[in-house]
Amino acid sequence: MSGFNIQELMSQAKRQYEVLQKKMQETVVEGSSGGGTVTVKMDGRKQLLSVKSDPEALKSGDIEMLQDLITAAVNGAAQKVDDAVQSAMGGMLGGIPGIG
């Protein structure tokens, strides 16, 4: 097992995790639905930052439709966060010996 140092590996993993956490905190994605009727912003930790809706959507009085649009926009943003994490993890794991 020459060249394999578990402490160094754990140290590298911890540094990579800290870099990933900082990157996710700084990442902001946008999700929208209904052709832009509802737009949400979410950070890389899946914290919802803002929700915007077209005022016309409120005038229709169809609350269920608006709720569905908000749900779809939030789910779309969450999927973008998942994609960003997967992409970042793939790049980071390549730098750890024995994994990438």
Short mmCIF file of N, CA and C in Angstrom, two decimals, residues 66-98:
data_model
loop_
_atom_site.label_atom_id
_atom_site.label_comp_id
_atom_site.label_asym_id
_atom_site.label_seq_id
_atom_site.Cartn_x
_atom_site.Cartn_y
_atom_site.Cartn_z
N LEU A 66 -51.62 28.93 -10.17
CA LEU A 66 -50.47 29.67 -9.67
C LEU A 66 -49.63 28.80 -8.74
N GLN A 67 -50.28 28.05 -7.88
CA GLN A 67 -49.55 27.14 -6.99
C GLN A 67 -48.77 26.09 -7.78
N ASP A 68 -49.40 25.56 -8.83
CA ASP A 68 -48.72 24.58 -9.68
C ASP A 68 -47.52 25.19 -10.38
N LEU A 69 -47.65 26.44 -10.85
CA LEU A 69 -46.55 27.12 -11.51
C LEU A 69 -45.39 27.37 -10.54
N ILE A 70 -45.71 27.75 -9.32
CA ILE A 70 -44.67 27.97 -8.31
C ILE A 70 -43.96 26.66 -8.01
N THR A 71 -44.72 25.60 -7.83
CA THR A 71 -44.13 24.29 -7.55
C THR A 71 -43.20 23.87 -8.68
N ALA A 72 -43.65 24.02 -9.91
CA ALA A 72 -42.84 23.63 -11.07
C ALA A 72 -41.56 24.46 -11.15
N ALA A 73 -41.65 25.74 -10.88
CA ALA A 73 -40.47 26.61 -10.94
C ALA A 73 -39.47 26.24 -9.85
N VAL A 74 -39.95 25.97 -8.64
CA VAL A 74 -39.07 25.58 -7.54
C VAL A 74 -38.41 24.23 -7.85
N ASN A 75 -39.18 23.28 -8.35
CA ASN A 75 -38.61 21.97 -8.69
C ASN A 75 -37.58 22.09 -9.81
N GLY A 76 -37.82 22.96 -10.78
CA GLY A 76 -36.85 23.19 -11.85
C GLY A 76 -35.56 23.78 -11.32
N ALA A 77 -35.66 24.72 -10.41
CA ALA A 77 -34.46 25.32 -9.82
C ALA A 77 -33.71 24.28 -8.99
N ALA A 78 -34.43 23.47 -8.24
CA ALA A 78 -33.79 22.43 -7.41
C ALA A 78 -33.04 21.44 -8.29
N GLN A 79 -33.59 21.10 -9.45
CA GLN A 79 -32.91 20.19 -10.37
C GLN A 79 -31.62 20.83 -10.89
N LYS A 80 -31.65 22.13 -11.14
CA LYS A 80 -30.44 22.83 -11.58
C LYS A 80 -29.37 22.80 -10.49
N VAL A 81 -29.78 22.93 -9.24
CA VAL A 81 -28.82 22.83 -8.12
C VAL A 81 -28.21 21.43 -8.10
N ASP A 82 -29.06 20.42 -8.23
CA ASP A 82 -28.55 19.04 -8.24
C ASP A 82 -27.54 18.84 -9.37
N ASP A 83 -27.85 19.37 -10.54
CA ASP A 83 -26.93 19.26 -11.68
C ASP A 83 -25.61 19.96 -11.40
N ALA A 84 -25.69 21.14 -10.77
CA ALA A 84 -24.47 21.89 -10.45
C ALA A 84 -23.62 21.15 -9.43
N VAL A 85 -24.26 20.54 -8.44
CA VAL A 85 -23.52 19.77 -7.43
C VAL A 85 -22.86 18.57 -8.08
N GLN A 86 -23.60 17.87 -8.92
CA GLN A 86 -23.05 16.69 -9.58
C GLN A 86 -21.85 17.08 -10.45
N SER A 87 -21.98 18.17 -11.16
CA SER A 87 -20.89 18.63 -12.00
C SER A 87 -19.67 19.01 -11.16
N ALA A 88 -19.89 19.73 -10.09
CA ALA A 88 -18.79 20.15 -9.22
C ALA A 88 -18.14 18.94 -8.56
N MET A 89 -18.93 17.99 -8.12
CA MET A 89 -18.39 16.79 -7.47
C MET A 89 -17.56 15.98 -8.44
N GLY A 90 -18.02 15.86 -9.67
CA GLY A 90 -17.28 15.11 -10.67
C GLY A 90 -15.91 15.69 -10.90
N GLY A 91 -15.82 17.01 -10.96
CA GLY A 91 -14.54 17.67 -11.16
C GLY A 91 -13.64 17.55 -9.95
N MET A 92 -14.23 17.58 -8.76
CA MET A 92 -13.43 17.53 -7.54
C MET A 92 -12.90 16.12 -7.28
N LEU A 93 -13.70 15.12 -7.54
CA LEU A 93 -13.28 13.75 -7.26
C LEU A 93 -12.11 13.34 -8.14
N GLY A 94 -11.99 13.99 -9.30
CA GLY A 94 -10.88 13.68 -10.17
C GLY A 94 -9.54 14.05 -9.58
N GLY A 95 -9.54 14.93 -8.58
CA GLY A 95 -8.30 15.37 -7.97
C GLY A 95 -7.87 14.55 -6.77
N ILE A 96 -8.69 13.58 -6.37
CA ILE A 96 -8.35 12.77 -5.20
C ILE A 96 -7.76 11.44 -5.68
N PRO A 97 -6.53 11.13 -5.30
CA PRO A 97 -5.91 9.88 -5.74
C PRO A 97 -6.73 8.66 -5.33
N GLY A 98 -6.83 7.73 -6.24
CA GLY A 98 -7.57 6.50 -5.95
C GLY A 98 -9.04 6.59 -6.23
#
